[in-house]
mmCIF file with all atom_site columns, C-alpha atoms in Angstrom:
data_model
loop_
_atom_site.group_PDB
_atom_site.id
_atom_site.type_symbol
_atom_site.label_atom_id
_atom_site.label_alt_id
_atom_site.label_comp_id
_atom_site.label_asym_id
_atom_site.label_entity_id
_atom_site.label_seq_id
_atom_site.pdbx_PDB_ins_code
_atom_site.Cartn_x
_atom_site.Cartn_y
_atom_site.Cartn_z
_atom_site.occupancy
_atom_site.B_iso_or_equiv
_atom_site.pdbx_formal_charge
_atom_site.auth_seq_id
_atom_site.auth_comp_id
_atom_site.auth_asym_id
_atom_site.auth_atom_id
_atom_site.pdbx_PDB_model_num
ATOM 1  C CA . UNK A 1 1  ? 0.000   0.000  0.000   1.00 54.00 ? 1  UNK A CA 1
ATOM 2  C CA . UNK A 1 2  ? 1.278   3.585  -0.509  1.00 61.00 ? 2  UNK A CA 1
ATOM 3  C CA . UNK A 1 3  ? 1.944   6.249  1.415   1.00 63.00 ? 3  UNK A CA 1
ATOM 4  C CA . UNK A 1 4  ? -0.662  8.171  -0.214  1.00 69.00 ? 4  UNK A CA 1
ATOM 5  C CA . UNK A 1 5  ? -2.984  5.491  -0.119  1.00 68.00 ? 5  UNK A CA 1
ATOM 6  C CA . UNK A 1 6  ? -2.603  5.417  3.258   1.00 66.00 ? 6  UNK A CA 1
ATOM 7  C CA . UNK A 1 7  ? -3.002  8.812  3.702   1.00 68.00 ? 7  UNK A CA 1
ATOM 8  C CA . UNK A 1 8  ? -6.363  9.204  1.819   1.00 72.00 ? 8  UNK A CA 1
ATOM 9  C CA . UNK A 1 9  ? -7.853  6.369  3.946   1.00 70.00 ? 9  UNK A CA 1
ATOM 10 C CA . UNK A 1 10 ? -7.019  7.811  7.611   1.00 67.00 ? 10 UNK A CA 1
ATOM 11 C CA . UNK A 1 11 ? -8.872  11.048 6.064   1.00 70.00 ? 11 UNK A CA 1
ATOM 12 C CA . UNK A 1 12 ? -11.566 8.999  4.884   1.00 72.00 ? 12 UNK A CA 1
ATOM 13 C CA . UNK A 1 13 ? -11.706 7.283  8.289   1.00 68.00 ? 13 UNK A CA 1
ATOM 14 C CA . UNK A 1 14 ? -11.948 10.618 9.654   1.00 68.00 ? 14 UNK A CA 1
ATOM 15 C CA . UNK A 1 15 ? -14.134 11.678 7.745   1.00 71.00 ? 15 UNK A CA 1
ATOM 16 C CA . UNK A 1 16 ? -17.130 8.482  8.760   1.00 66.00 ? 16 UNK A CA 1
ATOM 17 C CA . UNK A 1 17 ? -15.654 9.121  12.194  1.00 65.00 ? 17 UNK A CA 1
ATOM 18 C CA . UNK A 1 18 ? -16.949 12.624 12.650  1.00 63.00 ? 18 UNK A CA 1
ATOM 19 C CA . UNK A 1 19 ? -19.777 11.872 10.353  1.00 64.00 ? 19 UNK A CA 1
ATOM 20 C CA . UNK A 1 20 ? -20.927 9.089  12.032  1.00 61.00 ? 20 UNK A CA 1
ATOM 21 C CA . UNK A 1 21 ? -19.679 8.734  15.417  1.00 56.00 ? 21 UNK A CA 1
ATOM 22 C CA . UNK A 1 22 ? -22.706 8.848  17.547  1.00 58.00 ? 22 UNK A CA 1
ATOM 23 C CA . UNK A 1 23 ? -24.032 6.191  15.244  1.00 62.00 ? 23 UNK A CA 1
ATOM 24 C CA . UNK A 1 24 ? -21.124 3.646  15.242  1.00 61.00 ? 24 UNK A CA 1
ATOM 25 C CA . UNK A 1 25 ? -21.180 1.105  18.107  1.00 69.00 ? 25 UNK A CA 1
ATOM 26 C CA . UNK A 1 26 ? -17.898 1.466  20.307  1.00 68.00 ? 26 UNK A CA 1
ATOM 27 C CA . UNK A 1 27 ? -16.408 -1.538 19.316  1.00 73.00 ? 27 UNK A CA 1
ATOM 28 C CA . UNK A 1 28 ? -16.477 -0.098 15.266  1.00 72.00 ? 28 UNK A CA 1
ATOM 29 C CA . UNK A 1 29 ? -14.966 3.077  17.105  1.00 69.00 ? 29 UNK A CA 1
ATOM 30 C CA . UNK A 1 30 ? -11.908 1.177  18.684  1.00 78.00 ? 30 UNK A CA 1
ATOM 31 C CA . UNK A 1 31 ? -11.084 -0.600 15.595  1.00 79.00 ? 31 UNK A CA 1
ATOM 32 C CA . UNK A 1 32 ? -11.304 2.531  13.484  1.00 75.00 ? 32 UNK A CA 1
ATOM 33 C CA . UNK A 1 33 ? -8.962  3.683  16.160  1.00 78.00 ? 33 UNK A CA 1
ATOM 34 C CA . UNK A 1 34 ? -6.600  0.511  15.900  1.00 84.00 ? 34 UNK A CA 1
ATOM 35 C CA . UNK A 1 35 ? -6.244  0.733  12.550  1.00 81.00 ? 35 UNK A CA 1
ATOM 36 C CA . UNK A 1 36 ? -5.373  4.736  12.213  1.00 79.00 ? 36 UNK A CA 1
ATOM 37 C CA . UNK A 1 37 ? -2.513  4.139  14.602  1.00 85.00 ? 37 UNK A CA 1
ATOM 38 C CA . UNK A 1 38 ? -1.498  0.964  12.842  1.00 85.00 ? 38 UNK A CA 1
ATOM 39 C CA . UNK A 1 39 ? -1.677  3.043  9.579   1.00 82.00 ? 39 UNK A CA 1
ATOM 40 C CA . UNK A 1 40 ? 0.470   6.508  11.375  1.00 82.00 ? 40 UNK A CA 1
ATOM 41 C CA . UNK A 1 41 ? 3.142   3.849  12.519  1.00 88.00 ? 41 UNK A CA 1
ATOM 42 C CA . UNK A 1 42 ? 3.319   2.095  8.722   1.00 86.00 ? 42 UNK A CA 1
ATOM 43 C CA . UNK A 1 43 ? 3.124   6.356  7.858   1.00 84.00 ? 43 UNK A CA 1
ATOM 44 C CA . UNK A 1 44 ? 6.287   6.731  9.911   1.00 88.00 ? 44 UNK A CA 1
ATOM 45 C CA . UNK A 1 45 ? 8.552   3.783  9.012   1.00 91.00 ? 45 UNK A CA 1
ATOM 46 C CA . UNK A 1 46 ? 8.060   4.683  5.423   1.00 89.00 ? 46 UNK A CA 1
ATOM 47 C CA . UNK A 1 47 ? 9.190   8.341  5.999   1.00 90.00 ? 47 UNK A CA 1
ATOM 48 C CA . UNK A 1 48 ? 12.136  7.152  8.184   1.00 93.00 ? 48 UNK A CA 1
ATOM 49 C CA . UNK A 1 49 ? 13.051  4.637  5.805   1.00 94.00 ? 49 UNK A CA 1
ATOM 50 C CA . UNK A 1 50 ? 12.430  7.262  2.881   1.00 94.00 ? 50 UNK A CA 1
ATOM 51 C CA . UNK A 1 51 ? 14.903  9.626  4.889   1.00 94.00 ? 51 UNK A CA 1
ATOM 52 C CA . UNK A 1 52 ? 17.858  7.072  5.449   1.00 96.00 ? 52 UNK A CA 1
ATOM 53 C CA . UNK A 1 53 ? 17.744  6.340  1.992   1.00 96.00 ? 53 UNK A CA 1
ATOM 54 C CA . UNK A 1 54 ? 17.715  9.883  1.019   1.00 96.00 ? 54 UNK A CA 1
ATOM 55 C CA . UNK A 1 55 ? 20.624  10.531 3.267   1.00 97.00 ? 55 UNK A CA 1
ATOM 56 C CA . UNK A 1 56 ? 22.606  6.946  1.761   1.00 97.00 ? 56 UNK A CA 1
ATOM 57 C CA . UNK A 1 57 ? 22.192  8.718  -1.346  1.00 98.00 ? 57 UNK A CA 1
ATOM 58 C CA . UNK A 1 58 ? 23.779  11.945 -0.703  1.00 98.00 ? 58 UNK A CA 1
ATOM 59 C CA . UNK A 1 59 ? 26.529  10.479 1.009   1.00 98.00 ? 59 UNK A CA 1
ATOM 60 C CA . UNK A 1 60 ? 27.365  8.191  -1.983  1.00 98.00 ? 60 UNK A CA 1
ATOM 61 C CA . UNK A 1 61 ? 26.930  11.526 -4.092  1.00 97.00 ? 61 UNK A CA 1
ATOM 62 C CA . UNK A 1 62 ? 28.728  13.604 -2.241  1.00 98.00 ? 62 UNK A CA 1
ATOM 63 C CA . UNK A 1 63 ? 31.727  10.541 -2.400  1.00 98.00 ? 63 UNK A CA 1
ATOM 64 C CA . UNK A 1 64 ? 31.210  10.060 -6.177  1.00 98.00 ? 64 UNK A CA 1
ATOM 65 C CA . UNK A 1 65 ? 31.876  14.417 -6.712  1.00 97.00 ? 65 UNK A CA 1
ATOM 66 C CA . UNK A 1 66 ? 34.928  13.995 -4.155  1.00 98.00 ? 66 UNK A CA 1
ATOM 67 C CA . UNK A 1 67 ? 36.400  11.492 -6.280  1.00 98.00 ? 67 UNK A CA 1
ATOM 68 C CA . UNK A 1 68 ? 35.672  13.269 -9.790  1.00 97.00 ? 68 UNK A CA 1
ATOM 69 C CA . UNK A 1 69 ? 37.784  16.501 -8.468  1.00 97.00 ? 69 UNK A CA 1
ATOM 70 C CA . UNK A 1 70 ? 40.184  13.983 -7.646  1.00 98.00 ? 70 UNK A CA 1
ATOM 71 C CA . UNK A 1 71 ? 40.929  12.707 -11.072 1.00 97.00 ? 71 UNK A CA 1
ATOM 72 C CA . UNK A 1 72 ? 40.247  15.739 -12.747 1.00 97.00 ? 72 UNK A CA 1
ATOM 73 C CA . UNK A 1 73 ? 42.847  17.146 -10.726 1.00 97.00 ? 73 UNK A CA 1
ATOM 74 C CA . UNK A 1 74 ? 45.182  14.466 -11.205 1.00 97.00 ? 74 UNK A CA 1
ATOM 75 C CA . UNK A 1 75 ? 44.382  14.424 -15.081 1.00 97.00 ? 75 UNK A CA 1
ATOM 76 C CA . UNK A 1 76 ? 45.079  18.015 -15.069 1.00 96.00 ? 76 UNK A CA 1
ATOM 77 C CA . UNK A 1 77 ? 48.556  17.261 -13.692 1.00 95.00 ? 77 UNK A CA 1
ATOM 78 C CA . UNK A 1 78 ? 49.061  14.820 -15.744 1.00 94.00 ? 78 UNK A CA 1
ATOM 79 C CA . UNK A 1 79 ? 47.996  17.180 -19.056 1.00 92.00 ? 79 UNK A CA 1
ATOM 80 C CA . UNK A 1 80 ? 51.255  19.913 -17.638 1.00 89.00 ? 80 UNK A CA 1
ATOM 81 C CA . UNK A 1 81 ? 53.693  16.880 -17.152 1.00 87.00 ? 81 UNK A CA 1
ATOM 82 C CA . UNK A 1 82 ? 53.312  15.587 -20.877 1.00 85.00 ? 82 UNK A CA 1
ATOM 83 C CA . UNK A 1 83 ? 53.146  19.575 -22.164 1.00 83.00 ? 83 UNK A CA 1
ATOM 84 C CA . UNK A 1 84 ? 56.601  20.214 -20.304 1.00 80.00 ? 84 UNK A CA 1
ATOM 85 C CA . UNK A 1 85 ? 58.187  16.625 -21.517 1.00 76.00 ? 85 UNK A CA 1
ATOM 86 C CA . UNK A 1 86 ? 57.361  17.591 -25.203 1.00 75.00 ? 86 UNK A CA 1
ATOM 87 C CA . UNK A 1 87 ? 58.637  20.982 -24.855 1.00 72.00 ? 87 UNK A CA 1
ATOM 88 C CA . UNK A 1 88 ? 62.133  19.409 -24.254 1.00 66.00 ? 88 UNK A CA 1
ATOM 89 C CA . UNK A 1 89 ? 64.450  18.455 -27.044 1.00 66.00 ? 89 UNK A CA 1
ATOM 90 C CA . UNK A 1 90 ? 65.004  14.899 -27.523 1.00 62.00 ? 90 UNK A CA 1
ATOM 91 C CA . UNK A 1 91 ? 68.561  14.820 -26.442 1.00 64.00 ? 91 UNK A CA 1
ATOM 92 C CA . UNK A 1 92 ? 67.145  16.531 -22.786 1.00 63.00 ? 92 UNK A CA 1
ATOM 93 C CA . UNK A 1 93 ? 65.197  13.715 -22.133 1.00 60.00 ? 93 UNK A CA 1
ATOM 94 C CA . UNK A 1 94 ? 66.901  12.948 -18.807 1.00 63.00 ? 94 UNK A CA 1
ATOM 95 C CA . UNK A 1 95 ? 66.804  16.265 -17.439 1.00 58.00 ? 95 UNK A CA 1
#
């Protein structure tokens, strides 16, 4: 079930609730009631699980851009080295 599906059922069940609540027998009333709170807590592990993932992700982005400096960096160095070794003559090679 989805979290939105979830979410437009506790309104609904609020909804008969205020509706109909002097009509409903108390036993209806307490399961209406069992199942709202069984429904928040299912609410509230999704978000929490939503928001670990969501942080998971970031940190694996935010490794991913610290590596992608790091070899553009090094490719940059690299890119000087080979302009200064083809700069020297042939017979400098060891210098």
């Amino acid at each position: 079930m989805s979290l939105h599906c979830i979410q437009e059922f506790l309104h609904i069940c609020g909804t008969v609730l205020q509706e109909n609540g002097s009509k409903l027998s108390d036993n209806t009333l307490i399961e209406y009631t069992k199942v709202q709170e069984q429904l928040l807590e299912r609410v509230e592990r999704i978000e929490r699980s939503h928001e670990e993932r969501l942080k998971n992700i970031e940190e694996k982005l935010d490794y991913r851009n610290k590596l992608l400096l790091e070899t553009r960096q090094e490719i940059q160095d690299t890119k000087k080295v080979i302009a200064v070794t083809r700069e020297k003559k042939w017979w400098e090679f060891w210098k």
